Amino acid sequence: MSGRNLELLTEILNTPEEIQQSVARGLITQDAARRIARLPLEQQQELAHDVGEWLEDAKTNDGLAYRVDRLVKSFLAKADRAGKGPKRPAKKRATVKQYLAAMERNAATLQHIFVEKPALWSRHGPRLKRVHERQAQLIEKMESTNGE
């Protein structure tokens, strides 16, 4: 599982319990649950209250999925119209300093992995060499540009 997917699933865990149960039962999509997670807490709780009442009343999922889906869509549409809809978190821009720090950490990790499991080198070694060559070309280009 990618780090991004794990991050998205973690967003769902920050929603009220009723929303999480609805996702587990297949009544609310993960995408809708992530949108709900980005709403202000008061709005999340309001929607969770409505969904919770339906979950208690329903013995089966027959027709419930459709009703919950309609409720969530209308709620999110209303929040969007009011200008209080979910906002995507701003993407962090990696700086050169952060990139270099990550490269140093990754180099140490790769060294450890390839020492522990040399069979991985045959599978990933050629790709790692290509990445290293591209980095060397970039460094060479930057050095020649700075010299002018």
Short mmCIF file of N, CA and C in Angstrom, two decimals:
data_model
loop_
_atom_site.label_atom_id
_atom_site.label_comp_id
_atom_site.label_asym_id
_atom_site.label_seq_id
_atom_site.Cartn_x
_atom_site.Cartn_y
_atom_site.Cartn_z
N MET A 1 0.85 -1.17 0.00
CA MET A 1 0.00 0.00 0.00
C MET A 1 0.90 1.24 0.00
N SER A 2 0.56 2.19 -0.82
CA SER A 2 1.37 3.40 -0.92
C SER A 2 1.13 4.29 0.30
N GLY A 3 2.09 5.17 0.54
CA GLY A 3 1.96 6.11 1.64
C GLY A 3 0.76 7.02 1.46
N ARG A 4 0.49 7.41 0.22
CA ARG A 4 -0.64 8.29 -0.07
C ARG A 4 -1.96 7.59 0.26
N ASN A 5 -2.07 6.31 -0.13
CA ASN A 5 -3.29 5.57 0.16
C ASN A 5 -3.48 5.42 1.67
N LEU A 6 -2.41 5.17 2.37
CA LEU A 6 -2.48 5.06 3.82
C LEU A 6 -2.91 6.39 4.44
N GLU A 7 -2.40 7.48 3.91
CA GLU A 7 -2.78 8.81 4.39
C GLU A 7 -4.27 9.07 4.17
N LEU A 8 -4.78 8.66 3.01
CA LEU A 8 -6.20 8.85 2.71
C LEU A 8 -7.08 8.02 3.64
N LEU A 9 -6.65 6.79 3.92
CA LEU A 9 -7.43 5.95 4.84
C LEU A 9 -7.40 6.50 6.26
N THR A 10 -6.29 7.12 6.63
CA THR A 10 -6.18 7.71 7.95
C THR A 10 -7.15 8.88 8.09
N GLU A 11 -7.38 9.60 7.00
CA GLU A 11 -8.36 10.70 7.04
C GLU A 11 -9.73 10.18 7.46
N ILE A 12 -10.10 9.00 6.95
CA ILE A 12 -11.41 8.43 7.27
C ILE A 12 -11.49 8.10 8.76
N LEU A 13 -10.37 7.69 9.34
CA LEU A 13 -10.38 7.36 10.77
C LEU A 13 -10.58 8.59 11.65
N ASN A 14 -10.45 9.77 11.07
CA ASN A 14 -10.68 11.00 11.83
C ASN A 14 -12.13 11.46 11.76
N THR A 15 -12.99 10.66 11.14
CA THR A 15 -14.41 11.01 11.07
C THR A 15 -15.14 10.37 12.24
N PRO A 16 -16.37 10.82 12.52
CA PRO A 16 -17.15 10.19 13.59
C PRO A 16 -17.39 8.71 13.31
N GLU A 17 -17.65 7.97 14.37
CA GLU A 17 -17.82 6.51 14.30
C GLU A 17 -18.90 6.09 13.31
N GLU A 18 -20.00 6.82 13.24
CA GLU A 18 -21.10 6.46 12.33
C GLU A 18 -20.65 6.49 10.87
N ILE A 19 -19.81 7.45 10.53
CA ILE A 19 -19.30 7.55 9.16
C ILE A 19 -18.38 6.35 8.88
N GLN A 20 -17.52 6.03 9.84
CA GLN A 20 -16.61 4.89 9.67
C GLN A 20 -17.40 3.58 9.50
N GLN A 21 -18.47 3.42 10.29
CA GLN A 21 -19.29 2.21 10.18
C GLN A 21 -19.97 2.14 8.81
N SER A 22 -20.40 3.29 8.32
CA SER A 22 -21.04 3.32 7.01
C SER A 22 -20.08 2.93 5.90
N VAL A 23 -18.84 3.36 6.03
CA VAL A 23 -17.82 2.98 5.04
C VAL A 23 -17.57 1.48 5.12
N ALA A 24 -17.47 0.95 6.34
CA ALA A 24 -17.23 -0.49 6.53
C ALA A 24 -18.38 -1.33 5.97
N ARG A 25 -19.59 -0.83 6.06
CA ARG A 25 -20.77 -1.56 5.56
C ARG A 25 -20.99 -1.32 4.07
N GLY A 26 -20.18 -0.45 3.47
CA GLY A 26 -20.31 -0.18 2.04
C GLY A 26 -21.41 0.80 1.70
N LEU A 27 -21.86 1.57 2.68
CA LEU A 27 -22.94 2.53 2.46
C LEU A 27 -22.42 3.88 1.98
N ILE A 28 -21.20 4.20 2.37
CA ILE A 28 -20.56 5.45 1.95
C ILE A 28 -19.24 5.07 1.30
N THR A 29 -18.95 5.69 0.16
CA THR A 29 -17.68 5.39 -0.52
C THR A 29 -16.52 6.02 0.26
N GLN A 30 -15.34 5.49 0.04
CA GLN A 30 -14.17 6.05 0.71
C GLN A 30 -13.93 7.49 0.26
N ASP A 31 -14.21 7.77 -1.01
CA ASP A 31 -14.03 9.13 -1.51
C ASP A 31 -14.95 10.10 -0.78
N ALA A 32 -16.22 9.72 -0.62
CA ALA A 32 -17.17 10.58 0.10
C ALA A 32 -16.75 10.74 1.55
N ALA A 33 -16.26 9.66 2.16
CA ALA A 33 -15.82 9.74 3.56
C ALA A 33 -14.62 10.67 3.72
N ARG A 34 -13.72 10.67 2.75
CA ARG A 34 -12.57 11.60 2.81
C ARG A 34 -13.05 13.04 2.65
N ARG A 35 -14.04 13.26 1.80
CA ARG A 35 -14.61 14.61 1.67
C ARG A 35 -15.26 15.04 2.97
N ILE A 36 -15.96 14.11 3.62
CA ILE A 36 -16.59 14.41 4.91
C ILE A 36 -15.52 14.74 5.94
N ALA A 37 -14.40 14.02 5.90
CA ALA A 37 -13.32 14.24 6.87
C ALA A 37 -12.74 15.65 6.77
N ARG A 38 -12.88 16.26 5.61
CA ARG A 38 -12.34 17.61 5.43
C ARG A 38 -13.33 18.71 5.84
N LEU A 39 -14.54 18.31 6.19
CA LEU A 39 -15.54 19.28 6.66
C LEU A 39 -15.21 19.70 8.09
N PRO A 40 -15.72 20.86 8.52
CA PRO A 40 -15.57 21.24 9.92
C PRO A 40 -16.24 20.19 10.82
N LEU A 41 -15.74 20.04 12.03
CA LEU A 41 -16.19 19.00 12.95
C LEU A 41 -17.70 19.07 13.21
N GLU A 42 -18.24 20.29 13.33
CA GLU A 42 -19.67 20.43 13.59
C GLU A 42 -20.49 19.81 12.46
N GLN A 43 -20.08 20.05 11.22
CA GLN A 43 -20.81 19.50 10.08
C GLN A 43 -20.67 17.98 10.03
N GLN A 44 -19.49 17.48 10.36
CA GLN A 44 -19.29 16.03 10.39
C GLN A 44 -20.24 15.39 11.40
N GLN A 45 -20.33 16.01 12.58
CA GLN A 45 -21.18 15.46 13.63
C GLN A 45 -22.66 15.52 13.25
N GLU A 46 -23.06 16.59 12.59
CA GLU A 46 -24.45 16.72 12.15
C GLU A 46 -24.81 15.60 11.17
N LEU A 47 -23.94 15.36 10.19
CA LEU A 47 -24.18 14.29 9.22
C LEU A 47 -24.12 12.93 9.91
N ALA A 48 -23.16 12.75 10.81
CA ALA A 48 -23.02 11.47 11.52
C ALA A 48 -24.27 11.16 12.33
N HIS A 49 -24.86 12.18 12.91
CA HIS A 49 -26.09 11.99 13.70
C HIS A 49 -27.20 11.43 12.81
N ASP A 50 -27.39 12.05 11.63
CA ASP A 50 -28.43 11.60 10.71
C ASP A 50 -28.16 10.18 10.22
N VAL A 51 -26.93 9.91 9.85
CA VAL A 51 -26.56 8.58 9.36
C VAL A 51 -26.71 7.56 10.49
N GLY A 52 -26.30 7.94 11.70
CA GLY A 52 -26.40 7.05 12.85
C GLY A 52 -27.83 6.60 13.13
N GLU A 53 -28.78 7.51 12.98
CA GLU A 53 -30.19 7.16 13.19
C GLU A 53 -30.64 6.12 12.17
N TRP A 54 -30.22 6.28 10.93
CA TRP A 54 -30.60 5.32 9.90
C TRP A 54 -29.94 3.97 10.14
N LEU A 55 -28.69 4.00 10.60
CA LEU A 55 -27.99 2.73 10.87
C LEU A 55 -28.67 1.95 11.98
N GLU A 56 -29.15 2.64 12.99
CA GLU A 56 -29.84 1.97 14.10
C GLU A 56 -31.17 1.37 13.66
N ASP A 57 -31.89 2.09 12.81
CA ASP A 57 -33.21 1.63 12.38
C ASP A 57 -33.15 0.48 11.38
N ALA A 58 -32.08 0.41 10.60
CA ALA A 58 -32.01 -0.59 9.53
C ALA A 58 -31.44 -1.90 10.04
N LYS A 59 -32.15 -2.97 9.74
CA LYS A 59 -31.66 -4.31 10.09
C LYS A 59 -30.78 -4.86 8.98
N THR A 60 -31.07 -4.45 7.74
CA THR A 60 -30.27 -4.89 6.60
C THR A 60 -29.86 -3.66 5.81
N ASN A 61 -29.03 -3.88 4.80
CA ASN A 61 -28.58 -2.78 3.95
C ASN A 61 -29.53 -2.52 2.79
N ASP A 62 -30.65 -3.26 2.71
CA ASP A 62 -31.59 -3.11 1.60
C ASP A 62 -32.12 -1.68 1.54
N GLY A 63 -31.83 -0.99 0.47
CA GLY A 63 -32.31 0.37 0.29
C GLY A 63 -31.59 1.40 1.12
N LEU A 64 -30.87 0.94 2.14
CA LEU A 64 -30.18 1.87 3.03
C LEU A 64 -29.01 2.54 2.31
N ALA A 65 -28.30 1.78 1.49
CA ALA A 65 -27.16 2.34 0.78
C ALA A 65 -27.57 3.52 -0.08
N TYR A 66 -28.70 3.35 -0.78
CA TYR A 66 -29.19 4.43 -1.64
C TYR A 66 -29.54 5.65 -0.81
N ARG A 67 -30.26 5.46 0.29
CA ARG A 67 -30.67 6.59 1.13
C ARG A 67 -29.48 7.31 1.74
N VAL A 68 -28.51 6.55 2.24
CA VAL A 68 -27.32 7.16 2.84
C VAL A 68 -26.52 7.90 1.78
N ASP A 69 -26.40 7.29 0.60
CA ASP A 69 -25.67 7.93 -0.50
C ASP A 69 -26.32 9.26 -0.88
N ARG A 70 -27.64 9.27 -1.00
CA ARG A 70 -28.36 10.51 -1.33
C ARG A 70 -28.16 11.56 -0.23
N LEU A 71 -28.24 11.13 1.02
CA LEU A 71 -28.06 12.06 2.15
C LEU A 71 -26.66 12.68 2.10
N VAL A 72 -25.65 11.84 1.93
CA VAL A 72 -24.26 12.34 1.91
C VAL A 72 -24.06 13.29 0.74
N LYS A 73 -24.54 12.92 -0.44
CA LYS A 73 -24.36 13.78 -1.61
C LYS A 73 -25.06 15.12 -1.43
N SER A 74 -26.28 15.10 -0.91
CA SER A 74 -26.99 16.37 -0.73
C SER A 74 -26.31 17.21 0.35
N PHE A 75 -25.81 16.55 1.39
CA PHE A 75 -25.13 17.27 2.47
C PHE A 75 -23.85 17.93 1.95
N LEU A 76 -23.06 17.17 1.18
CA LEU A 76 -21.81 17.72 0.64
C LEU A 76 -22.10 18.83 -0.36
N ALA A 77 -23.15 18.67 -1.18
CA ALA A 77 -23.50 19.71 -2.15
C ALA A 77 -23.92 20.99 -1.42
N LYS A 78 -24.70 20.83 -0.35
CA LYS A 78 -25.14 21.99 0.44
C LYS A 78 -23.93 22.69 1.06
N ALA A 79 -22.98 21.91 1.57
CA ALA A 79 -21.77 22.49 2.17
C ALA A 79 -20.94 23.21 1.12
N ASP A 80 -20.86 22.64 -0.09
CA ASP A 80 -20.12 23.30 -1.17
C ASP A 80 -20.77 24.63 -1.55
N ARG A 81 -22.09 24.64 -1.64
CA ARG A 81 -22.80 25.88 -2.00
C ARG A 81 -22.62 26.95 -0.94
N ALA A 82 -22.55 26.54 0.31
CA ALA A 82 -22.40 27.49 1.40
C ALA A 82 -20.96 27.98 1.53
N GLY A 83 -20.08 27.42 0.70
CA GLY A 83 -18.68 27.82 0.77
C GLY A 83 -17.95 27.19 1.94
N LYS A 84 -18.57 26.20 2.56
CA LYS A 84 -17.96 25.55 3.72
C LYS A 84 -17.62 24.11 3.39
N GLY A 85 -17.53 23.82 2.11
CA GLY A 85 -17.25 22.46 1.69
C GLY A 85 -15.84 22.03 2.04
N PRO A 86 -15.57 20.77 1.84
CA PRO A 86 -14.26 20.26 2.19
C PRO A 86 -13.17 20.88 1.34
N LYS A 87 -12.11 21.21 1.97
CA LYS A 87 -10.95 21.78 1.27
C LYS A 87 -9.85 20.74 1.23
N ARG A 88 -9.25 20.61 0.08
CA ARG A 88 -8.11 19.71 -0.02
C ARG A 88 -6.94 20.34 0.72
N PRO A 89 -6.22 19.52 1.47
CA PRO A 89 -5.06 20.09 2.15
C PRO A 89 -4.04 20.58 1.13
N ALA A 90 -3.42 21.69 1.44
CA ALA A 90 -2.42 22.25 0.53
C ALA A 90 -1.24 21.29 0.43
N LYS A 91 -0.79 21.09 -0.81
CA LYS A 91 0.34 20.20 -1.00
C LYS A 91 1.60 20.92 -0.57
N LYS A 92 2.42 20.17 0.15
CA LYS A 92 3.68 20.75 0.56
C LYS A 92 4.67 20.65 -0.59
N ARG A 93 5.38 21.71 -0.83
CA ARG A 93 6.39 21.69 -1.86
C ARG A 93 7.72 21.31 -1.24
N ALA A 94 8.32 20.33 -1.83
CA ALA A 94 9.60 19.89 -1.31
C ALA A 94 10.68 20.89 -1.72
N THR A 95 11.47 21.26 -0.79
CA THR A 95 12.59 22.14 -1.09
C THR A 95 13.80 21.28 -1.43
N VAL A 96 14.81 21.91 -1.99
CA VAL A 96 16.02 21.18 -2.33
C VAL A 96 16.65 20.59 -1.07
N LYS A 97 16.60 21.33 0.02
CA LYS A 97 17.17 20.85 1.28
C LYS A 97 16.44 19.59 1.75
N GLN A 98 15.11 19.58 1.67
CA GLN A 98 14.33 18.41 2.08
C GLN A 98 14.60 17.23 1.15
N TYR A 99 14.73 17.52 -0.14
CA TYR A 99 15.01 16.47 -1.11
C TYR A 99 16.36 15.81 -0.83
N LEU A 100 17.35 16.62 -0.56
CA LEU A 100 18.68 16.07 -0.28
C LEU A 100 18.69 15.27 1.02
N ALA A 101 17.99 15.75 2.02
CA ALA A 101 17.91 15.01 3.29
C ALA A 101 17.23 13.65 3.07
N ALA A 102 16.18 13.64 2.27
CA ALA A 102 15.50 12.38 1.97
C ALA A 102 16.42 11.43 1.21
N MET A 103 17.20 11.98 0.28
CA MET A 103 18.15 11.15 -0.47
C MET A 103 19.17 10.51 0.46
N GLU A 104 19.66 11.27 1.42
CA GLU A 104 20.64 10.72 2.36
C GLU A 104 20.03 9.60 3.20
N ARG A 105 18.80 9.81 3.68
CA ARG A 105 18.12 8.76 4.46
C ARG A 105 17.90 7.52 3.61
N ASN A 106 17.44 7.75 2.37
CA ASN A 106 17.15 6.62 1.49
C ASN A 106 18.41 5.86 1.10
N ALA A 107 19.52 6.57 0.94
CA ALA A 107 20.77 5.90 0.60
C ALA A 107 21.18 4.94 1.71
N ALA A 108 21.05 5.38 2.95
CA ALA A 108 21.39 4.51 4.08
C ALA A 108 20.46 3.30 4.13
N THR A 109 19.18 3.54 3.87
CA THR A 109 18.21 2.44 3.88
C THR A 109 18.50 1.45 2.76
N LEU A 110 18.78 1.97 1.56
CA LEU A 110 19.09 1.09 0.43
C LEU A 110 20.34 0.25 0.70
N GLN A 111 21.34 0.89 1.28
CA GLN A 111 22.56 0.15 1.58
C GLN A 111 22.25 -1.01 2.52
N HIS A 112 21.46 -0.75 3.54
CA HIS A 112 21.08 -1.79 4.50
C HIS A 112 20.29 -2.90 3.81
N ILE A 113 19.33 -2.53 2.97
CA ILE A 113 18.49 -3.52 2.29
C ILE A 113 19.33 -4.40 1.38
N PHE A 114 20.21 -3.80 0.58
CA PHE A 114 20.98 -4.59 -0.38
C PHE A 114 22.02 -5.47 0.30
N VAL A 115 22.49 -5.07 1.48
CA VAL A 115 23.41 -5.93 2.23
C VAL A 115 22.63 -7.11 2.81
N GLU A 116 21.43 -6.84 3.35
CA GLU A 116 20.60 -7.89 3.95
C GLU A 116 20.03 -8.85 2.91
N LYS A 117 19.62 -8.30 1.77
CA LYS A 117 18.96 -9.12 0.74
C LYS A 117 19.60 -8.83 -0.62
N PRO A 118 20.75 -9.41 -0.90
CA PRO A 118 21.44 -9.12 -2.16
C PRO A 118 20.64 -9.54 -3.40
N ALA A 119 19.68 -10.44 -3.27
CA ALA A 119 18.88 -10.85 -4.43
C ALA A 119 18.07 -9.68 -4.99
N LEU A 120 17.76 -8.71 -4.15
CA LEU A 120 17.00 -7.54 -4.62
C LEU A 120 17.80 -6.72 -5.62
N TRP A 121 19.11 -6.79 -5.54
CA TRP A 121 19.95 -5.99 -6.44
C TRP A 121 19.72 -6.40 -7.89
N SER A 122 19.55 -7.70 -8.13
CA SER A 122 19.35 -8.15 -9.51
C SER A 122 18.05 -7.59 -10.09
N ARG A 123 17.05 -7.40 -9.24
CA ARG A 123 15.77 -6.89 -9.72
C ARG A 123 15.76 -5.36 -9.81
N HIS A 124 16.32 -4.69 -8.81
CA HIS A 124 16.21 -3.22 -8.74
C HIS A 124 17.52 -2.49 -9.06
N GLY A 125 18.60 -3.20 -9.13
CA GLY A 125 19.89 -2.57 -9.37
C GLY A 125 19.95 -1.75 -10.65
N PRO A 126 19.51 -2.29 -11.80
CA PRO A 126 19.57 -1.51 -13.04
C PRO A 126 18.79 -0.19 -12.97
N ARG A 127 17.63 -0.23 -12.33
CA ARG A 127 16.83 1.00 -12.20
C ARG A 127 17.56 2.01 -11.31
N LEU A 128 18.14 1.51 -10.23
CA LEU A 128 18.87 2.38 -9.32
C LEU A 128 20.07 3.01 -10.03
N LYS A 129 20.73 2.24 -10.90
CA LYS A 129 21.85 2.79 -11.67
C LYS A 129 21.38 3.90 -12.60
N ARG A 130 20.21 3.70 -13.26
CA ARG A 130 19.68 4.75 -14.15
C ARG A 130 19.38 6.02 -13.38
N VAL A 131 18.79 5.88 -12.20
CA VAL A 131 18.49 7.05 -11.36
C VAL A 131 19.78 7.75 -10.99
N HIS A 132 20.78 6.98 -10.63
CA HIS A 132 22.07 7.56 -10.25
C HIS A 132 22.69 8.31 -11.43
N GLU A 133 22.58 7.75 -12.64
CA GLU A 133 23.12 8.41 -13.83
C GLU A 133 22.39 9.73 -14.09
N ARG A 134 21.06 9.74 -13.93
CA ARG A 134 20.30 10.98 -14.13
C ARG A 134 20.69 12.04 -13.11
N GLN A 135 20.89 11.62 -11.87
CA GLN A 135 21.33 12.57 -10.85
C GLN A 135 22.71 13.13 -11.18
N ALA A 136 23.60 12.27 -11.66
CA ALA A 136 24.94 12.73 -12.04
C ALA A 136 24.86 13.73 -13.18
N GLN A 137 23.97 13.48 -14.17
CA GLN A 137 23.80 14.41 -15.27
C GLN A 137 23.27 15.75 -14.78
N LEU A 138 22.33 15.71 -13.85
CA LEU A 138 21.77 16.94 -13.29
C LEU A 138 22.84 17.73 -12.56
N ILE A 139 23.64 17.06 -11.76
CA ILE A 139 24.71 17.74 -11.03
C ILE A 139 25.71 18.35 -12.01
N GLU A 140 26.05 17.61 -13.05
CA GLU A 140 26.98 18.13 -14.06
C GLU A 140 26.40 19.36 -14.75
N LYS A 141 25.12 19.30 -15.10
CA LYS A 141 24.47 20.43 -15.76
C LYS A 141 24.44 21.66 -14.84
N MET A 142 24.14 21.43 -13.56
CA MET A 142 24.08 22.54 -12.61
C MET A 142 25.46 23.16 -12.42
N GLU A 143 26.48 22.33 -12.35
CA GLU A 143 27.84 22.84 -12.20
C GLU A 143 28.26 23.66 -13.40
N SER A 144 27.91 23.20 -14.60
CA SER A 144 28.29 23.95 -15.80
C SER A 144 27.50 25.25 -15.90
N THR A 145 26.27 25.29 -15.43
CA THR A 145 25.46 26.51 -15.45
C THR A 145 25.99 27.52 -14.43
N ASN A 146 26.41 27.06 -13.26
CA ASN A 146 26.95 27.96 -12.26
C ASN A 146 28.28 28.58 -12.67
N GLY A 147 29.00 27.84 -13.50
CA GLY A 147 30.31 28.34 -13.92
C GLY A 147 30.24 29.51 -14.87
N GLU A 148 29.08 29.73 -15.50
CA GLU A 148 28.93 30.80 -16.49
C GLU A 148 28.57 32.11 -15.87
#
